[in-house]
Structure formats: C-alpha cells, structure tokens
Tab-separated table of C-alpha atoms in Angstrom:
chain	number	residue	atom	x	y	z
A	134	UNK	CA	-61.175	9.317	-74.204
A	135	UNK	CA	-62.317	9.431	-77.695
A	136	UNK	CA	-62.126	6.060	-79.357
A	137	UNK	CA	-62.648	5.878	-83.280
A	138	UNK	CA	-63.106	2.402	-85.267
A	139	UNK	CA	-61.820	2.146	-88.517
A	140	UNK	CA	-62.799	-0.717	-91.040
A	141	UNK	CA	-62.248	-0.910	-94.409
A	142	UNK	CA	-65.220	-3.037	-96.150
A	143	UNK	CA	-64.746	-6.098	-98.948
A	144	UNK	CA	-65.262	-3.112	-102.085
A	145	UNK	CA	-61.976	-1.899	-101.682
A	146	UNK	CA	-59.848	1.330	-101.225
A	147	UNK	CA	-60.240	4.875	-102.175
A	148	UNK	CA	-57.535	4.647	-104.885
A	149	UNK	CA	-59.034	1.296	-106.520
A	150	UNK	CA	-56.817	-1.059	-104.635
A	151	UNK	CA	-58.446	-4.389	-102.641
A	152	UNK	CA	-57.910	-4.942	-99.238
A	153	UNK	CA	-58.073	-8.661	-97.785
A	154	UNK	CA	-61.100	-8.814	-95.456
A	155	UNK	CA	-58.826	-10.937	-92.849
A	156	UNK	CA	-57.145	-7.946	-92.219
A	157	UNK	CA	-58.558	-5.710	-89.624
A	158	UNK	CA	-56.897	-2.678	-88.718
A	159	UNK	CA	-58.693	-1.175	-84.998
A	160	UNK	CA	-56.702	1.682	-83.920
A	161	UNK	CA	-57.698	3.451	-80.235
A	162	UNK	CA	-57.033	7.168	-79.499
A	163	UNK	CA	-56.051	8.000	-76.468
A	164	UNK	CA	-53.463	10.219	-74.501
A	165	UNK	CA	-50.498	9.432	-76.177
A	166	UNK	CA	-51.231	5.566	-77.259
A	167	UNK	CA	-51.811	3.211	-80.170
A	168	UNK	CA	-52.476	-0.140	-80.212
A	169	UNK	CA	-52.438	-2.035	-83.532
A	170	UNK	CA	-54.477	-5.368	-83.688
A	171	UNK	CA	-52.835	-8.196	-84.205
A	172	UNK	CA	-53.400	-10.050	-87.338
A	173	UNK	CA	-54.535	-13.894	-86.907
A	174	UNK	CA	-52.411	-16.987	-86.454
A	175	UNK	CA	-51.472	-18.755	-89.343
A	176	UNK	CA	-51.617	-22.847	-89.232
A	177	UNK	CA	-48.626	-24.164	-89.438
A	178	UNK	CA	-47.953	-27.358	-91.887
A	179	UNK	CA	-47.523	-30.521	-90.822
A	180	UNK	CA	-47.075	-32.396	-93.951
A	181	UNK	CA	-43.615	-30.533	-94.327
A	182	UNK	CA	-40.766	-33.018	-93.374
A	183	UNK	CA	-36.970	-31.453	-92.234
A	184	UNK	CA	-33.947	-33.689	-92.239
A	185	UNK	CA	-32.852	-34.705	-89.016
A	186	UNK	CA	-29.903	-32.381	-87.516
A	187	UNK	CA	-26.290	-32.976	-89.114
A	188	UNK	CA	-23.990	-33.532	-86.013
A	189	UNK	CA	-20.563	-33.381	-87.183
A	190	UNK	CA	-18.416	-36.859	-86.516
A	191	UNK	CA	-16.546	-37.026	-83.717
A	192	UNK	CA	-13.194	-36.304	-83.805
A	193	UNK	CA	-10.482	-39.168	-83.825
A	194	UNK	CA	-8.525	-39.897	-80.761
A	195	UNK	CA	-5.635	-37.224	-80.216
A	196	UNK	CA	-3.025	-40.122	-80.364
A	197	UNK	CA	-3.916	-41.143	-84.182
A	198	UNK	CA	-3.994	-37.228	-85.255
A	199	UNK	CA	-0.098	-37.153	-84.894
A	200	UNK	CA	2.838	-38.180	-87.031
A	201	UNK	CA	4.377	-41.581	-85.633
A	202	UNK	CA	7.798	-40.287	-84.736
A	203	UNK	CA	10.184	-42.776	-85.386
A	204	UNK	CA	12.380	-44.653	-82.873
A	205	UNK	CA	16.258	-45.343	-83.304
A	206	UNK	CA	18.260	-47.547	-81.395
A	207	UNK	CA	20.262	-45.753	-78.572
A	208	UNK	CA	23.573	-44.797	-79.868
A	209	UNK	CA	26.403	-46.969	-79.158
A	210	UNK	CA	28.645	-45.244	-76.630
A	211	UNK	CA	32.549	-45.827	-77.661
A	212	UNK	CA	34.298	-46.955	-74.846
A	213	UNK	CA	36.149	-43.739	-73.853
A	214	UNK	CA	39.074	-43.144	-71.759
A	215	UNK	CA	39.142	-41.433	-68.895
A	216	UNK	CA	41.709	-38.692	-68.205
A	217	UNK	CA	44.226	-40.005	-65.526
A	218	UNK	CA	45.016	-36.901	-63.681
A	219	UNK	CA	48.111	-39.055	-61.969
A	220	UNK	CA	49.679	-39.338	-65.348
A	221	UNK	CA	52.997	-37.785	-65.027
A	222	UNK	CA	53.230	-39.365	-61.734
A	223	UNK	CA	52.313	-43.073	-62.593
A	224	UNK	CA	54.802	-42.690	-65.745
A	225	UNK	CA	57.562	-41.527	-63.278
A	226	UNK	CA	57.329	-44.685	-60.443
A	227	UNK	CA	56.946	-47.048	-63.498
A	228	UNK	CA	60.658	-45.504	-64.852
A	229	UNK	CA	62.369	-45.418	-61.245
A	230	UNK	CA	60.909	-48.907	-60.330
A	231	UNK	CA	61.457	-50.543	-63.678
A	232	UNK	CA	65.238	-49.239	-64.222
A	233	UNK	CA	65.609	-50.263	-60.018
A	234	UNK	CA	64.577	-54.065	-61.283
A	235	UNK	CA	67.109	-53.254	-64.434
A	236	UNK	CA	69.775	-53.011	-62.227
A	237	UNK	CA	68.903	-55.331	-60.181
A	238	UNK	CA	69.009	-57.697	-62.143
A	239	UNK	CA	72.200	-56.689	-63.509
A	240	UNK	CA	74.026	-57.096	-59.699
A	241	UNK	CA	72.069	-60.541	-59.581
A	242	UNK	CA	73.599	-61.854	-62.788
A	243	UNK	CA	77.503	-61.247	-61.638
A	244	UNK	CA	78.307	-58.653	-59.281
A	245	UNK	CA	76.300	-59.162	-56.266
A	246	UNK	CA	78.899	-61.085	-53.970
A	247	UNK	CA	81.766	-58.609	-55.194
A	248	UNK	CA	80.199	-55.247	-52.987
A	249	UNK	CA	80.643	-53.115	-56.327
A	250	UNK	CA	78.322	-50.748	-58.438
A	251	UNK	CA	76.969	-53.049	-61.504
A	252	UNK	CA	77.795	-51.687	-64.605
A	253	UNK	CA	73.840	-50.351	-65.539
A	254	UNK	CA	74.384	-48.523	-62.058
A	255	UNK	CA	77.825	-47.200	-62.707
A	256	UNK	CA	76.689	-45.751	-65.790
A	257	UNK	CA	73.601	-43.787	-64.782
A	258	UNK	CA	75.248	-42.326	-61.528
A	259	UNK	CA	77.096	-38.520	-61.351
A	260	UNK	CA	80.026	-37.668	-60.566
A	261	UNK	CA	82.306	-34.717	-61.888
A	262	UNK	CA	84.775	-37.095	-63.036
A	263	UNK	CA	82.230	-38.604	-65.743
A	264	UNK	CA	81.471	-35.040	-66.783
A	265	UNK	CA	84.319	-33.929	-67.476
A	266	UNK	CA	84.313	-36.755	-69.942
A	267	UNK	CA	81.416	-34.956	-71.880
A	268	UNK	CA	78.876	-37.375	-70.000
A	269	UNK	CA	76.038	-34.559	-69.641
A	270	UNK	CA	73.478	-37.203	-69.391
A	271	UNK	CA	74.397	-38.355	-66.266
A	272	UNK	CA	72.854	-34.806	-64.563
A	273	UNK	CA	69.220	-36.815	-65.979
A	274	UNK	CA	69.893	-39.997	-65.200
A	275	UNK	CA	71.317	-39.897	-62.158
A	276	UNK	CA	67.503	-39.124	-61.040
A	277	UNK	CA	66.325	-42.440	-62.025
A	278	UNK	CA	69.121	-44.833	-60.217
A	279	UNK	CA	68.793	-46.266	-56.613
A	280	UNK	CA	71.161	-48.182	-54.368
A	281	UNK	CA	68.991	-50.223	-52.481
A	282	UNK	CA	65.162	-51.507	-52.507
A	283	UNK	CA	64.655	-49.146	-48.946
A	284	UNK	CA	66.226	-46.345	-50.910
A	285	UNK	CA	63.668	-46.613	-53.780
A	286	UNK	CA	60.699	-47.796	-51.761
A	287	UNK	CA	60.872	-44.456	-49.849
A	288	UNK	CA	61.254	-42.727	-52.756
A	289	UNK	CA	58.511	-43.892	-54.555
A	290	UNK	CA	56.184	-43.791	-51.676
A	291	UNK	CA	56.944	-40.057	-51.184
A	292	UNK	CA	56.298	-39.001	-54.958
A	293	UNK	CA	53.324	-41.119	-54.977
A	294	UNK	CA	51.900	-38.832	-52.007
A	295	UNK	CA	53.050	-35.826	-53.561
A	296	UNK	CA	51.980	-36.456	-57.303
A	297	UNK	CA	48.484	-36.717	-55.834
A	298	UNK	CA	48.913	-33.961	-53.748
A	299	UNK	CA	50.165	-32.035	-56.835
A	300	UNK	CA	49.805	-33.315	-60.322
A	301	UNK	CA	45.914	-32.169	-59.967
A	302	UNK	CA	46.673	-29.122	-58.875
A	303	UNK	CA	49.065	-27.965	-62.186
A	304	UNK	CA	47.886	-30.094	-64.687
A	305	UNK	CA	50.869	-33.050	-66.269
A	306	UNK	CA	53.063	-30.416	-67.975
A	307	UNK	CA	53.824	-27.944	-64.902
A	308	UNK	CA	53.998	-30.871	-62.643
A	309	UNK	CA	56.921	-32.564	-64.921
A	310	UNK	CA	58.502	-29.547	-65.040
A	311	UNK	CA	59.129	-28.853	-61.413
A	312	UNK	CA	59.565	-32.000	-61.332
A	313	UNK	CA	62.511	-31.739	-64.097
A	314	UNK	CA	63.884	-28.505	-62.347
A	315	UNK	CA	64.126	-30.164	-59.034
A	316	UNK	CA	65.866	-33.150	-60.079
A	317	UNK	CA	68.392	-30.772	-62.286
A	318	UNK	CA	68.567	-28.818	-59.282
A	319	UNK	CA	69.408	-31.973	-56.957
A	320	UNK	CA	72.527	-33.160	-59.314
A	321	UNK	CA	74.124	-29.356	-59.225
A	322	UNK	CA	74.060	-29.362	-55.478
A	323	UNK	CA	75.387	-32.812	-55.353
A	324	UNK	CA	77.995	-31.423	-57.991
A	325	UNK	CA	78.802	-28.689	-55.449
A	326	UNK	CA	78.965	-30.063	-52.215
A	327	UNK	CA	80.670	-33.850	-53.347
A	328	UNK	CA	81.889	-33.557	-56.687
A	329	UNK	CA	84.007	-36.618	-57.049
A	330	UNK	CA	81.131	-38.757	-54.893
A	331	UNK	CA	78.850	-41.436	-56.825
A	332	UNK	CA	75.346	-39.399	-56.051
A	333	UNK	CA	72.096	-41.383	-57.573
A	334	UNK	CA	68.561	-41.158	-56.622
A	335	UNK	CA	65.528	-39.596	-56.805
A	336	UNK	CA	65.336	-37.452	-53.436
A	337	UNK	CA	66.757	-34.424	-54.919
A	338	UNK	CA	62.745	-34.040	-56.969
A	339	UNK	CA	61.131	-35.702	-54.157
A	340	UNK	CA	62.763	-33.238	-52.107
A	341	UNK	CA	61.834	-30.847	-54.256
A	342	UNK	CA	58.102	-31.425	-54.717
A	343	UNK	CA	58.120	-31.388	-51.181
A	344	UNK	CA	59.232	-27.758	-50.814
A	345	UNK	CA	57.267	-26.755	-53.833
A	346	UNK	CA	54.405	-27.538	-51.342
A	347	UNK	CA	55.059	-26.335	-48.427
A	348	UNK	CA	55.996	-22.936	-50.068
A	349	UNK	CA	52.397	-22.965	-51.987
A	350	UNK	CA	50.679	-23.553	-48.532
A	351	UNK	CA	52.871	-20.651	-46.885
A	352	UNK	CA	51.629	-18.273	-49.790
A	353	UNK	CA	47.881	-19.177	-48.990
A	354	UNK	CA	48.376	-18.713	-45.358
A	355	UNK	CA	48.782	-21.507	-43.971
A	356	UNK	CA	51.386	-22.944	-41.732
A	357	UNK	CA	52.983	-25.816	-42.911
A	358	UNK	CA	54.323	-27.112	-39.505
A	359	UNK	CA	50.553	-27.842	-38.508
A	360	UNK	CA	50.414	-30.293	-41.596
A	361	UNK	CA	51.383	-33.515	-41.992
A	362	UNK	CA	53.352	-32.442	-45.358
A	363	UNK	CA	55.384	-29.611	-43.335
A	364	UNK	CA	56.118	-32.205	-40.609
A	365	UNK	CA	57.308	-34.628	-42.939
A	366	UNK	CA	59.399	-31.993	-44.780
A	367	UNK	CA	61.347	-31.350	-41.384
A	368	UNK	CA	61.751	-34.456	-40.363
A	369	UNK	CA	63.668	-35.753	-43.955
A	370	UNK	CA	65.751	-32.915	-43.779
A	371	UNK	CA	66.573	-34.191	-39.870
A	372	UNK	CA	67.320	-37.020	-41.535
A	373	UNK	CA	69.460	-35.778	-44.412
A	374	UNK	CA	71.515	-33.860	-41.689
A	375	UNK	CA	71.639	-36.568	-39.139
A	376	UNK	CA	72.583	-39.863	-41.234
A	377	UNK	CA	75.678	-40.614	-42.881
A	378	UNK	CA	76.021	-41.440	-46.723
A	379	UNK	CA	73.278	-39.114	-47.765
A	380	UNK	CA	73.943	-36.502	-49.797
A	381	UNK	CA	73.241	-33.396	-48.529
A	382	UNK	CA	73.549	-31.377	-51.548
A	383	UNK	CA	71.566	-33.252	-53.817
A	384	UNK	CA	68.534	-32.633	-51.076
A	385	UNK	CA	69.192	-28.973	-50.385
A	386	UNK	CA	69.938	-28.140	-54.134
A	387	UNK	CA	66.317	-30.214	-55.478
A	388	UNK	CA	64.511	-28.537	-52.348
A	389	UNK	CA	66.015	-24.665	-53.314
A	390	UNK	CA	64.985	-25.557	-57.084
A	391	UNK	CA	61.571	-26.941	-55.761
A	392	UNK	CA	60.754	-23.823	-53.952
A	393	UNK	CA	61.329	-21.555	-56.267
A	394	UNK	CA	59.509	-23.727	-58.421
A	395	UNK	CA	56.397	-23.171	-55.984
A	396	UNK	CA	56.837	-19.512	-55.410
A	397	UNK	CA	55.740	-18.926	-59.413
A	398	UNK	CA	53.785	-21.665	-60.314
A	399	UNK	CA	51.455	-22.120	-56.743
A	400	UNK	CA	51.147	-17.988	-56.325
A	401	UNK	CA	47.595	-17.303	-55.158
A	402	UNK	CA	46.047	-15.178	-57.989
C-alpha cells in the first residue's frame, strides 16, 4: 500500500494561518481506511476542589406526613325498644285476665255464697233479652267475661299458643282483626242457637284463630290432622259437642268467621 506522511512545520499554513506544533495530523492510505492520530493527553488539575455530593434528606416517617384525624367518643346508643311481635296478643290476655280478677273480685265482695252472676258479670254477658234493650255492646264484651278460673285458664293458654303461632305471621293489625271477626262471629252464633242463654267467653276467637289456622295450613298443602294444631282443633270441638253447658254456637259461629278469615288473609300468593 502506498502510505503518505503529512506534517505541517512551526511557519504556518498556506493561507497565513499558524498551526500549533502539538498537533500532528498522520493520515495512512490504504484500501478503503483512515486512521487519524490521536492528539495527546491533557493533565488533569488537581488543585481544583468540587463540593462533596448533595444527597437529598431523607424523607420523614410515613406516619408524621399525614393529617392527625381526630377521634370522637363513640356515640351514645339511646336505649331503643324492641318491636314485640306478640303485641296484640299480650294486650288481649292482659284484658281477659285483668277483667276475670275484676269480677272476681266483685263475687268475692258479696255474691259468692248466693250461686248468682255478680253484677260486673251480668253486665258484660249476651243475651237477646239485653239487646233488645239497645245493649249492642254486649256482642264485644261478652268476649272478654269468664265463668270460672278453668274456663279462662284454657282460654288464655290457647290464644297464647295461637298468637305466637299467628300474630308473626300477619303483622298486629290483621291478627286483631280476625281476631275481632271471630269473636263477633262467636256472639251471632250464640245469638242463633241460645238466644235467651247467658253466653260469655272468649272461645268463640280462640275457636276462631284456631280454624283460621288450620284452613291456612290446608291451602299450603298440608294436612292439618298430622299436626298438633289440627288435633287439637278436633278434639275441642269433641268437646264442645260432648259436654254440657257449652255453647255450641258461640264455637261453631267464631270457628265459621275464623275460617273465612284464613281463606283471604293466609292464601298462598
């Protein structure tokens, strides 16, 4: 290969301009290369002092970077009450029983030893004879008198059942209304079948409670003779047919009114 050296003396250039003799320039000819000389290392200066490095400041702990967030005392819960879903039901065993000790106390003060109605009795019980006096009230209140302590105990025992059975079931207002219709419908069947008889007590609602059941368990298919309720059912109206000085109307007509009752208001939807 054909190498050429080029070097440019002290005096200077062709167009009047000086060249540094430090610089050499060497340039080699060859196929297709160049190589350029490298220029000489410069010293570098030591007397030349550099801050140290800036390292930013650490960050402060996460826990200090947020707001405080402020604490309250836990609210105060008002003592609330809590929905009695036996409502109706309590409120009806605490009329029979205290209007029961009413007129018990009224035979206890006079009339005990004499084997007559006291007078409290005599004027809650129906009869057509006190209707025809204008004495409406008497097809209400006759629901709420009893001639005996058996005669309410059983009574009370059997709504108690039922109003839990029940009450839940249709809420306070539909229970007190079957409950209304079946005792309304218990004084027109005593009305019908022993007018002129002194008919108290509250079997005719019982009684019709108890149908209002076992109709509402017929609709939903099931039989109500393999249930305790349908047992008891048959068994009271054994009874009703069986022993003397019951009234037979005041049953039937409260368990007719009950059942209807049932038909609407326990209807699968």
């Amino acid at each position: 290969p054909v190498v050429a050296w080029m070097q440019a003396g002290p005096s200077g250039n062709s167009d009047g301009t000086h060249t540094p003799a430090s610089r050499t320039v060497s340039a080699q000819l060859s196929t297709g290369i160049s190589r350029i000389a490298s220029s000489p290392r410069r010293h570098r200066r030591t007397d030349v002092s550099f801050p140290p490095p800036q390292v930013p400041p650490p960050l402060p702990p996460r826990a200090t970077t947020r707001r405080p967030v402020p604490r309250f005392p836990p609210p105060r819960r008002s003592p609330r009450r809590r929905n009695n879903a036996f409502v109706v039901t309590n409120a009806l065993i605490a009329t029979n029983l205290g209007i029961y000790v009413w007129t018990l106390l009224d035979e206890l003060s006079g009339s005990v030893f004499t084997g007559q109605l006291s007078g409290i009795t005599e004027r809650l019980v129906i009869s057509r004879t006190f209707l025809d006096d204008g004495e409406w009230y008497r097809l209400v209140s006759s629901g709420f008198v009893h001639f005996g302590i058996l005669h309410v105990a059983l009574n009370m025992y059997l709504l108690y059942q039922l109003g839990r059975l029940l009450e839940p079931v249709l809420g306070a207002a539909v229970f007190g209304l079957v409950y209304g219709v079946s005792l309304l419908g218990g004084s027109a069947g005593a009305l019908l079948l022993s007018p002129y008889a002194l008919t108290g007590g509250a079997s005719g609602a019982v009684f019709g409670l108890m149908a209002a059941a076992v109709v509402g368990m017929r609709e939903r298919g099931v039989n109500p003779l393999q249930t305790g309720l349908g047992m008891t059912f048959l068994i009271n109206i054994v009874f009703t047919l069986a022993l003397p000085g019951i009234s037979v109307g005041g049953h039937f007509g409260g368990a007719i009114a009950g059942a209807a009752c049932g038909a609407v208001v326990l209807a699968p939807a």
